[in-house]
mmCIF file with all atom_site columns, C-alpha atoms in Angstrom:
data_model
loop_
_atom_site.group_PDB
_atom_site.id
_atom_site.type_symbol
_atom_site.label_atom_id
_atom_site.label_alt_id
_atom_site.label_comp_id
_atom_site.label_asym_id
_atom_site.label_entity_id
_atom_site.label_seq_id
_atom_site.pdbx_PDB_ins_code
_atom_site.Cartn_x
_atom_site.Cartn_y
_atom_site.Cartn_z
_atom_site.occupancy
_atom_site.B_iso_or_equiv
_atom_site.pdbx_formal_charge
_atom_site.auth_seq_id
_atom_site.auth_comp_id
_atom_site.auth_asym_id
_atom_site.auth_atom_id
_atom_site.pdbx_PDB_model_num
ATOM 1   C CA . UNK A 1 1   ? 125.423 139.110 95.631  1.00 59.00 ? 179 UNK A CA 1
ATOM 2   C CA . UNK A 1 2   ? 126.330 139.213 91.945  1.00 67.00 ? 180 UNK A CA 1
ATOM 3   C CA . UNK A 1 3   ? 124.370 137.386 89.254  1.00 68.00 ? 181 UNK A CA 1
ATOM 4   C CA . UNK A 1 4   ? 127.326 135.024 88.671  1.00 57.00 ? 182 UNK A CA 1
ATOM 5   C CA . UNK A 1 5   ? 127.446 134.188 92.384  1.00 73.00 ? 183 UNK A CA 1
ATOM 6   C CA . UNK A 1 6   ? 123.678 133.520 92.473  1.00 79.00 ? 184 UNK A CA 1
ATOM 7   C CA . UNK A 1 7   ? 123.938 131.333 89.368  1.00 82.00 ? 185 UNK A CA 1
ATOM 8   C CA . UNK A 1 8   ? 126.791 129.365 90.947  1.00 82.00 ? 186 UNK A CA 1
ATOM 9   C CA . UNK A 1 9   ? 124.812 129.003 94.171  1.00 80.00 ? 187 UNK A CA 1
ATOM 10  C CA . UNK A 1 10  ? 121.757 127.666 92.269  1.00 86.00 ? 188 UNK A CA 1
ATOM 11  C CA . UNK A 1 11  ? 123.978 125.275 90.336  1.00 89.00 ? 189 UNK A CA 1
ATOM 12  C CA . UNK A 1 12  ? 125.660 124.043 93.524  1.00 90.00 ? 190 UNK A CA 1
ATOM 13  C CA . UNK A 1 13  ? 122.314 123.533 95.261  1.00 92.00 ? 191 UNK A CA 1
ATOM 14  C CA . UNK A 1 14  ? 120.915 121.599 92.299  1.00 91.00 ? 192 UNK A CA 1
ATOM 15  C CA . UNK A 1 15  ? 124.077 119.518 92.021  1.00 93.00 ? 193 UNK A CA 1
ATOM 16  C CA . UNK A 1 16  ? 123.990 118.709 95.751  1.00 94.00 ? 194 UNK A CA 1
ATOM 17  C CA . UNK A 1 17  ? 120.348 117.559 95.531  1.00 93.00 ? 195 UNK A CA 1
ATOM 18  C CA . UNK A 1 18  ? 121.029 115.402 92.458  1.00 93.00 ? 196 UNK A CA 1
ATOM 19  C CA . UNK A 1 19  ? 124.104 113.800 94.044  1.00 95.00 ? 197 UNK A CA 1
ATOM 20  C CA . UNK A 1 20  ? 122.301 113.306 97.377  1.00 94.00 ? 198 UNK A CA 1
ATOM 21  C CA . UNK A 1 21  ? 119.437 111.540 95.554  1.00 90.00 ? 199 UNK A CA 1
ATOM 22  C CA . UNK A 1 22  ? 121.966 109.132 93.976  1.00 92.00 ? 200 UNK A CA 1
ATOM 23  C CA . UNK A 1 23  ? 123.897 108.642 97.218  1.00 93.00 ? 201 UNK A CA 1
ATOM 24  C CA . UNK A 1 24  ? 120.699 108.009 99.216  1.00 89.00 ? 202 UNK A CA 1
ATOM 25  C CA . UNK A 1 25  ? 119.640 105.428 96.626  1.00 86.00 ? 203 UNK A CA 1
ATOM 26  C CA . UNK A 1 26  ? 123.014 103.686 96.911  1.00 88.00 ? 204 UNK A CA 1
ATOM 27  C CA . UNK A 1 27  ? 123.721 103.966 100.646 1.00 89.00 ? 205 UNK A CA 1
ATOM 28  C CA . UNK A 1 28  ? 120.576 105.233 102.389 1.00 86.00 ? 206 UNK A CA 1
ATOM 29  C CA . UNK A 1 29  ? 119.764 108.494 104.105 1.00 86.00 ? 207 UNK A CA 1
ATOM 30  C CA . UNK A 1 30  ? 122.655 108.100 106.548 1.00 89.00 ? 208 UNK A CA 1
ATOM 31  C CA . UNK A 1 31  ? 125.208 108.390 103.750 1.00 91.00 ? 209 UNK A CA 1
ATOM 32  C CA . UNK A 1 32  ? 128.200 110.592 104.525 1.00 93.00 ? 210 UNK A CA 1
ATOM 33  C CA . UNK A 1 33  ? 127.512 114.267 103.886 1.00 95.00 ? 211 UNK A CA 1
ATOM 34  C CA . UNK A 1 34  ? 131.221 114.748 103.170 1.00 96.00 ? 212 UNK A CA 1
ATOM 35  C CA . UNK A 1 35  ? 130.862 112.136 100.431 1.00 95.00 ? 213 UNK A CA 1
ATOM 36  C CA . UNK A 1 36  ? 127.836 113.962 99.001  1.00 96.00 ? 214 UNK A CA 1
ATOM 37  C CA . UNK A 1 37  ? 129.802 117.233 98.919  1.00 96.00 ? 215 UNK A CA 1
ATOM 38  C CA . UNK A 1 38  ? 132.854 115.532 97.374  1.00 95.00 ? 216 UNK A CA 1
ATOM 39  C CA . UNK A 1 39  ? 130.777 113.856 94.658  1.00 95.00 ? 217 UNK A CA 1
ATOM 40  C CA . UNK A 1 40  ? 129.033 117.162 93.924  1.00 95.00 ? 218 UNK A CA 1
ATOM 41  C CA . UNK A 1 41  ? 132.412 118.856 93.506  1.00 94.00 ? 219 UNK A CA 1
ATOM 42  C CA . UNK A 1 42  ? 131.935 121.307 96.372  1.00 95.00 ? 220 UNK A CA 1
ATOM 43  C CA . UNK A 1 43  ? 133.309 121.706 99.867  1.00 94.00 ? 221 UNK A CA 1
ATOM 44  C CA . UNK A 1 44  ? 131.455 120.570 102.974 1.00 95.00 ? 222 UNK A CA 1
ATOM 45  C CA . UNK A 1 45  ? 130.962 124.234 103.922 1.00 95.00 ? 223 UNK A CA 1
ATOM 46  C CA . UNK A 1 46  ? 129.019 124.792 100.694 1.00 94.00 ? 224 UNK A CA 1
ATOM 47  C CA . UNK A 1 47  ? 126.806 121.821 101.486 1.00 95.00 ? 225 UNK A CA 1
ATOM 48  C CA . UNK A 1 48  ? 126.088 123.179 104.977 1.00 95.00 ? 226 UNK A CA 1
ATOM 49  C CA . UNK A 1 49  ? 125.372 126.685 103.633 1.00 94.00 ? 227 UNK A CA 1
ATOM 50  C CA . UNK A 1 50  ? 122.606 125.222 101.492 1.00 95.00 ? 228 UNK A CA 1
ATOM 51  C CA . UNK A 1 51  ? 121.506 122.468 103.893 1.00 95.00 ? 229 UNK A CA 1
ATOM 52  C CA . UNK A 1 52  ? 122.408 123.179 107.522 1.00 93.00 ? 230 UNK A CA 1
ATOM 53  C CA . UNK A 1 53  ? 121.276 119.695 108.642 1.00 89.00 ? 231 UNK A CA 1
ATOM 54  C CA . UNK A 1 54  ? 120.910 116.205 107.193 1.00 89.00 ? 232 UNK A CA 1
ATOM 55  C CA . UNK A 1 55  ? 117.139 116.614 107.579 1.00 85.00 ? 233 UNK A CA 1
ATOM 56  C CA . UNK A 1 56  ? 117.244 119.762 105.419 1.00 89.00 ? 234 UNK A CA 1
ATOM 57  C CA . UNK A 1 57  ? 119.019 117.837 102.660 1.00 92.00 ? 235 UNK A CA 1
ATOM 58  C CA . UNK A 1 58  ? 116.549 114.946 102.939 1.00 88.00 ? 236 UNK A CA 1
ATOM 59  C CA . UNK A 1 59  ? 113.702 117.484 102.735 1.00 85.00 ? 237 UNK A CA 1
ATOM 60  C CA . UNK A 1 60  ? 115.179 118.958 99.545  1.00 89.00 ? 238 UNK A CA 1
ATOM 61  C CA . UNK A 1 61  ? 115.457 115.494 97.997  1.00 88.00 ? 239 UNK A CA 1
ATOM 62  C CA . UNK A 1 62  ? 111.991 114.342 99.101  1.00 83.00 ? 240 UNK A CA 1
ATOM 63  C CA . UNK A 1 63  ? 109.932 117.514 99.325  1.00 76.00 ? 241 UNK A CA 1
ATOM 64  C CA . UNK A 1 64  ? 108.393 117.224 95.864  1.00 72.00 ? 242 UNK A CA 1
ATOM 65  C CA . UNK A 1 65  ? 107.425 113.586 96.432  1.00 78.00 ? 243 UNK A CA 1
ATOM 66  C CA . UNK A 1 66  ? 105.790 114.429 99.750  1.00 79.00 ? 244 UNK A CA 1
ATOM 67  C CA . UNK A 1 67  ? 103.907 117.283 98.130  1.00 80.00 ? 245 UNK A CA 1
ATOM 68  C CA . UNK A 1 68  ? 102.678 114.850 95.459  1.00 83.00 ? 246 UNK A CA 1
ATOM 69  C CA . UNK A 1 69  ? 101.472 112.412 98.141  1.00 84.00 ? 247 UNK A CA 1
ATOM 70  C CA . UNK A 1 70  ? 99.521  115.212 99.807  1.00 83.00 ? 248 UNK A CA 1
ATOM 71  C CA . UNK A 1 71  ? 98.048  116.334 96.478  1.00 84.00 ? 249 UNK A CA 1
ATOM 72  C CA . UNK A 1 72  ? 97.156  112.738 95.612  1.00 83.00 ? 250 UNK A CA 1
ATOM 73  C CA . UNK A 1 73  ? 95.247  112.390 98.883  1.00 83.00 ? 251 UNK A CA 1
ATOM 74  C CA . UNK A 1 74  ? 93.244  115.523 98.117  1.00 82.00 ? 252 UNK A CA 1
ATOM 75  C CA . UNK A 1 75  ? 92.574  114.424 94.526  1.00 82.00 ? 253 UNK A CA 1
ATOM 76  C CA . UNK A 1 76  ? 91.420  110.917 95.462  1.00 80.00 ? 254 UNK A CA 1
ATOM 77  C CA . UNK A 1 77  ? 89.361  111.968 98.482  1.00 76.00 ? 255 UNK A CA 1
ATOM 78  C CA . UNK A 1 78  ? 86.329  112.653 96.291  1.00 75.00 ? 256 UNK A CA 1
ATOM 79  C CA . UNK A 1 79  ? 86.769  109.590 94.057  1.00 73.00 ? 257 UNK A CA 1
ATOM 80  C CA . UNK A 1 80  ? 83.715  107.847 95.514  1.00 81.00 ? 258 UNK A CA 1
ATOM 81  C CA . UNK A 1 81  ? 85.375  104.885 97.253  1.00 89.00 ? 259 UNK A CA 1
ATOM 82  C CA . UNK A 1 82  ? 87.035  106.120 100.468 1.00 92.00 ? 260 UNK A CA 1
ATOM 83  C CA . UNK A 1 83  ? 88.643  102.750 101.296 1.00 90.00 ? 261 UNK A CA 1
ATOM 84  C CA . UNK A 1 84  ? 90.152  102.384 97.839  1.00 89.00 ? 262 UNK A CA 1
ATOM 85  C CA . UNK A 1 85  ? 91.439  105.985 97.962  1.00 90.00 ? 263 UNK A CA 1
ATOM 86  C CA . UNK A 1 86  ? 93.047  105.356 101.362 1.00 90.00 ? 264 UNK A CA 1
ATOM 87  C CA . UNK A 1 87  ? 94.651  102.068 100.331 1.00 88.00 ? 265 UNK A CA 1
ATOM 88  C CA . UNK A 1 88  ? 95.990  103.472 97.060  1.00 87.00 ? 266 UNK A CA 1
ATOM 89  C CA . UNK A 1 89  ? 97.505  106.395 98.946  1.00 88.00 ? 267 UNK A CA 1
ATOM 90  C CA . UNK A 1 90  ? 98.869  104.088 101.668 1.00 88.00 ? 268 UNK A CA 1
ATOM 91  C CA . UNK A 1 91  ? 100.602 101.877 99.088  1.00 85.00 ? 269 UNK A CA 1
ATOM 92  C CA . UNK A 1 92  ? 102.176 104.928 97.476  1.00 85.00 ? 270 UNK A CA 1
ATOM 93  C CA . UNK A 1 93  ? 103.265 106.209 100.896 1.00 83.00 ? 271 UNK A CA 1
ATOM 94  C CA . UNK A 1 94  ? 104.867 102.855 101.802 1.00 83.00 ? 272 UNK A CA 1
ATOM 95  C CA . UNK A 1 95  ? 106.607 102.581 98.429  1.00 81.00 ? 273 UNK A CA 1
ATOM 96  C CA . UNK A 1 96  ? 107.958 106.118 98.639  1.00 80.00 ? 274 UNK A CA 1
ATOM 97  C CA . UNK A 1 97  ? 109.114 105.453 102.221 1.00 77.00 ? 275 UNK A CA 1
ATOM 98  C CA . UNK A 1 98  ? 111.029 102.407 100.995 1.00 75.00 ? 276 UNK A CA 1
ATOM 99  C CA . UNK A 1 99  ? 112.783 104.377 98.248  1.00 77.00 ? 277 UNK A CA 1
ATOM 100 C CA . UNK A 1 100 ? 115.868 105.076 100.389 1.00 77.00 ? 278 UNK A CA 1
ATOM 101 C CA . UNK A 1 101 ? 117.260 102.895 103.172 1.00 79.00 ? 279 UNK A CA 1
ATOM 102 C CA . UNK A 1 102 ? 116.769 104.703 106.486 1.00 77.00 ? 280 UNK A CA 1
ATOM 103 C CA . UNK A 1 103 ? 113.954 106.898 105.220 1.00 76.00 ? 281 UNK A CA 1
ATOM 104 C CA . UNK A 1 104 ? 111.153 105.363 107.333 1.00 74.00 ? 282 UNK A CA 1
ATOM 105 C CA . UNK A 1 105 ? 113.118 106.200 110.483 1.00 77.00 ? 283 UNK A CA 1
ATOM 106 C CA . UNK A 1 106 ? 113.787 109.735 109.215 1.00 76.00 ? 284 UNK A CA 1
ATOM 107 C CA . UNK A 1 107 ? 110.100 110.304 108.449 1.00 73.00 ? 285 UNK A CA 1
ATOM 108 C CA . UNK A 1 108 ? 108.855 109.017 111.807 1.00 74.00 ? 286 UNK A CA 1
ATOM 109 C CA . UNK A 1 109 ? 111.532 111.019 113.610 1.00 76.00 ? 287 UNK A CA 1
ATOM 110 C CA . UNK A 1 110 ? 110.587 114.185 111.712 1.00 75.00 ? 288 UNK A CA 1
ATOM 111 C CA . UNK A 1 111 ? 106.938 113.793 112.702 1.00 73.00 ? 289 UNK A CA 1
ATOM 112 C CA . UNK A 1 112 ? 107.994 113.868 116.362 1.00 79.00 ? 290 UNK A CA 1
ATOM 113 C CA . UNK A 1 113 ? 110.508 116.715 115.980 1.00 79.00 ? 291 UNK A CA 1
ATOM 114 C CA . UNK A 1 114 ? 108.874 120.056 115.195 1.00 81.00 ? 292 UNK A CA 1
ATOM 115 C CA . UNK A 1 115 ? 112.312 121.629 114.688 1.00 81.00 ? 293 UNK A CA 1
ATOM 116 C CA . UNK A 1 116 ? 113.247 119.179 111.929 1.00 77.00 ? 294 UNK A CA 1
ATOM 117 C CA . UNK A 1 117 ? 113.493 120.611 108.419 1.00 72.00 ? 295 UNK A CA 1
ATOM 118 C CA . UNK A 1 118 ? 111.514 117.582 107.283 1.00 75.00 ? 296 UNK A CA 1
ATOM 119 C CA . UNK A 1 119 ? 108.694 118.105 109.795 1.00 74.00 ? 297 UNK A CA 1
ATOM 120 C CA . UNK A 1 120 ? 106.452 120.357 107.696 1.00 77.00 ? 298 UNK A CA 1
ATOM 121 C CA . UNK A 1 121 ? 106.448 117.996 104.701 1.00 76.00 ? 299 UNK A CA 1
ATOM 122 C CA . UNK A 1 122 ? 105.838 114.951 106.902 1.00 76.00 ? 300 UNK A CA 1
ATOM 123 C CA . UNK A 1 123 ? 103.095 116.822 108.757 1.00 78.00 ? 301 UNK A CA 1
ATOM 124 C CA . UNK A 1 124 ? 101.412 117.695 105.451 1.00 81.00 ? 302 UNK A CA 1
ATOM 125 C CA . UNK A 1 125 ? 101.493 114.053 104.370 1.00 83.00 ? 303 UNK A CA 1
ATOM 126 C CA . UNK A 1 126 ? 100.087 113.007 107.746 1.00 85.00 ? 304 UNK A CA 1
ATOM 127 C CA . UNK A 1 127 ? 97.201  115.472 107.511 1.00 88.00 ? 305 UNK A CA 1
ATOM 128 C CA . UNK A 1 128 ? 96.379  114.380 103.972 1.00 89.00 ? 306 UNK A CA 1
ATOM 129 C CA . UNK A 1 129 ? 96.366  110.733 105.051 1.00 91.00 ? 307 UNK A CA 1
ATOM 130 C CA . UNK A 1 130 ? 94.233  111.582 108.067 1.00 93.00 ? 308 UNK A CA 1
ATOM 131 C CA . UNK A 1 131 ? 91.536  113.042 105.787 1.00 92.00 ? 309 UNK A CA 1
ATOM 132 C CA . UNK A 1 132 ? 91.473  109.822 103.745 1.00 92.00 ? 310 UNK A CA 1
ATOM 133 C CA . UNK A 1 133 ? 91.415  107.655 106.874 1.00 94.00 ? 311 UNK A CA 1
ATOM 134 C CA . UNK A 1 134 ? 88.564  109.659 108.402 1.00 94.00 ? 312 UNK A CA 1
ATOM 135 C CA . UNK A 1 135 ? 86.511  109.380 105.201 1.00 93.00 ? 313 UNK A CA 1
ATOM 136 C CA . UNK A 1 136 ? 87.034  105.592 105.090 1.00 93.00 ? 314 UNK A CA 1
ATOM 137 C CA . UNK A 1 137 ? 86.134  105.283 108.781 1.00 94.00 ? 315 UNK A CA 1
ATOM 138 C CA . UNK A 1 138 ? 82.989  107.372 108.326 1.00 94.00 ? 316 UNK A CA 1
ATOM 139 C CA . UNK A 1 139 ? 82.001  105.123 105.411 1.00 93.00 ? 317 UNK A CA 1
ATOM 140 C CA . UNK A 1 140 ? 82.453  102.111 107.709 1.00 94.00 ? 318 UNK A CA 1
ATOM 141 C CA . UNK A 1 141 ? 85.074  100.516 105.465 1.00 92.00 ? 319 UNK A CA 1
ATOM 142 C CA . UNK A 1 142 ? 88.046  100.820 107.820 1.00 92.00 ? 320 UNK A CA 1
ATOM 143 C CA . UNK A 1 143 ? 88.132  100.020 111.508 1.00 92.00 ? 321 UNK A CA 1
ATOM 144 C CA . UNK A 1 144 ? 87.121  102.987 113.629 1.00 93.00 ? 322 UNK A CA 1
ATOM 145 C CA . UNK A 1 145 ? 89.819  102.654 116.303 1.00 94.00 ? 323 UNK A CA 1
ATOM 146 C CA . UNK A 1 146 ? 92.758  103.187 113.923 1.00 93.00 ? 324 UNK A CA 1
ATOM 147 C CA . UNK A 1 147 ? 94.675  106.481 114.186 1.00 94.00 ? 325 UNK A CA 1
ATOM 148 C CA . UNK A 1 148 ? 96.703  108.095 111.418 1.00 92.00 ? 326 UNK A CA 1
ATOM 149 C CA . UNK A 1 149 ? 99.821  107.818 113.575 1.00 89.00 ? 327 UNK A CA 1
ATOM 150 C CA . UNK A 1 150 ? 99.290  104.057 113.852 1.00 91.00 ? 328 UNK A CA 1
ATOM 151 C CA . UNK A 1 151 ? 98.646  103.755 110.136 1.00 91.00 ? 329 UNK A CA 1
ATOM 152 C CA . UNK A 1 152 ? 101.778 105.701 109.195 1.00 86.00 ? 330 UNK A CA 1
ATOM 153 C CA . UNK A 1 153 ? 103.826 103.707 111.702 1.00 86.00 ? 331 UNK A CA 1
ATOM 154 C CA . UNK A 1 154 ? 102.558 100.482 110.148 1.00 88.00 ? 332 UNK A CA 1
ATOM 155 C CA . UNK A 1 155 ? 103.389 101.720 106.642 1.00 86.00 ? 333 UNK A CA 1
ATOM 156 C CA . UNK A 1 156 ? 106.845 102.885 107.747 1.00 84.00 ? 334 UNK A CA 1
ATOM 157 C CA . UNK A 1 157 ? 107.420 99.531  109.469 1.00 85.00 ? 335 UNK A CA 1
ATOM 158 C CA . UNK A 1 158 ? 106.425 97.726  106.298 1.00 86.00 ? 336 UNK A CA 1
ATOM 159 C CA . UNK A 1 159 ? 108.791 99.941  104.287 1.00 83.00 ? 337 UNK A CA 1
ATOM 160 C CA . UNK A 1 160 ? 111.616 99.234  106.756 1.00 83.00 ? 338 UNK A CA 1
ATOM 161 C CA . UNK A 1 161 ? 110.976 95.483  106.641 1.00 84.00 ? 339 UNK A CA 1
ATOM 162 C CA . UNK A 1 162 ? 110.890 95.646  102.855 1.00 81.00 ? 340 UNK A CA 1
ATOM 163 C CA . UNK A 1 163 ? 114.346 97.275  102.901 1.00 78.00 ? 341 UNK A CA 1
ATOM 164 C CA . UNK A 1 164 ? 115.721 94.330  104.833 1.00 81.00 ? 342 UNK A CA 1
ATOM 165 C CA . UNK A 1 165 ? 114.666 91.744  102.261 1.00 80.00 ? 343 UNK A CA 1
ATOM 166 C CA . UNK A 1 166 ? 116.262 90.944  98.921  1.00 83.00 ? 344 UNK A CA 1
ATOM 167 C CA . UNK A 1 167 ? 112.748 90.157  97.642  1.00 86.00 ? 345 UNK A CA 1
ATOM 168 C CA . UNK A 1 168 ? 111.559 93.235  95.682  1.00 80.00 ? 346 UNK A CA 1
ATOM 169 C CA . UNK A 1 169 ? 107.928 92.222  96.325  1.00 83.00 ? 347 UNK A CA 1
ATOM 170 C CA . UNK A 1 170 ? 108.317 92.119  100.118 1.00 84.00 ? 348 UNK A CA 1
ATOM 171 C CA . UNK A 1 171 ? 106.943 95.612  100.772 1.00 83.00 ? 349 UNK A CA 1
ATOM 172 C CA . UNK A 1 172 ? 103.838 94.980  98.658  1.00 82.00 ? 350 UNK A CA 1
ATOM 173 C CA . UNK A 1 173 ? 103.180 91.612  100.327 1.00 86.00 ? 351 UNK A CA 1
ATOM 174 C CA . UNK A 1 174 ? 103.597 92.957  103.851 1.00 87.00 ? 352 UNK A CA 1
ATOM 175 C CA . UNK A 1 175 ? 101.372 95.912  103.068 1.00 85.00 ? 353 UNK A CA 1
ATOM 176 C CA . UNK A 1 176 ? 98.733  93.517  101.742 1.00 85.00 ? 354 UNK A CA 1
ATOM 177 C CA . UNK A 1 177 ? 98.817  91.694  105.090 1.00 86.00 ? 355 UNK A CA 1
ATOM 178 C CA . UNK A 1 178 ? 98.561  94.947  107.036 1.00 86.00 ? 356 UNK A CA 1
ATOM 179 C CA . UNK A 1 179 ? 95.655  96.150  104.898 1.00 83.00 ? 357 UNK A CA 1
ATOM 180 C CA . UNK A 1 180 ? 93.670  93.010  105.729 1.00 83.00 ? 358 UNK A CA 1
ATOM 181 C CA . UNK A 1 181 ? 93.889  94.081  109.389 1.00 81.00 ? 359 UNK A CA 1
ATOM 182 C CA . UNK A 1 182 ? 92.199  97.398  108.581 1.00 79.00 ? 360 UNK A CA 1
ATOM 183 C CA . UNK A 1 183 ? 88.834  95.773  107.915 1.00 80.00 ? 361 UNK A CA 1
ATOM 184 C CA . UNK A 1 184 ? 86.123  96.884  110.351 1.00 82.00 ? 362 UNK A CA 1
ATOM 185 C CA . UNK A 1 185 ? 85.291  93.286  111.272 1.00 74.00 ? 363 UNK A CA 1
ATOM 186 C CA . UNK A 1 186 ? 88.869  92.671  112.486 1.00 59.00 ? 364 UNK A CA 1
ATOM 187 C CA . UNK A 1 187 ? 88.458  95.033  115.423 1.00 53.00 ? 365 UNK A CA 1
ATOM 188 C CA . UNK A 1 188 ? 87.278  98.402  116.649 1.00 49.00 ? 366 UNK A CA 1
#
């Protein structure tokens, strides 16, 4: 492959990611891939050469954000207040899940599908959240019977419900209600 061809390929990939980010923000993660390719000024074949599946394109758009969520979990784990670290991370997870309509469903689906291009990033986020949850449970500040899968499902559900409301504060309010149910005295 010539240097010009590689440069064009890098440009096309970057353009597809930038356009997909805009299209996902406007129409959600189920936006037409043909429309993404058209807006990027490339053919659908070029899109599929770079991103063989919708999940691969979503991964390219979200991968950095998921990596940041995982890094944040590691950085806050030793902050001294395990509950606060968990809740801060959970709020960020819910807000990032609400960024694009349809994303909560994509994330939960990717966690169940090991063949999904998005699986590894979602798995990394899940493991990072699990470490924070375990620390909060061991400190006795979060109910002991809660699993990370339940917690992520709750956060994704909150993000989905927030998408459905014209109220921009809906996600934060619903998450506040969910968080009150995490207290050890409320169960477990």
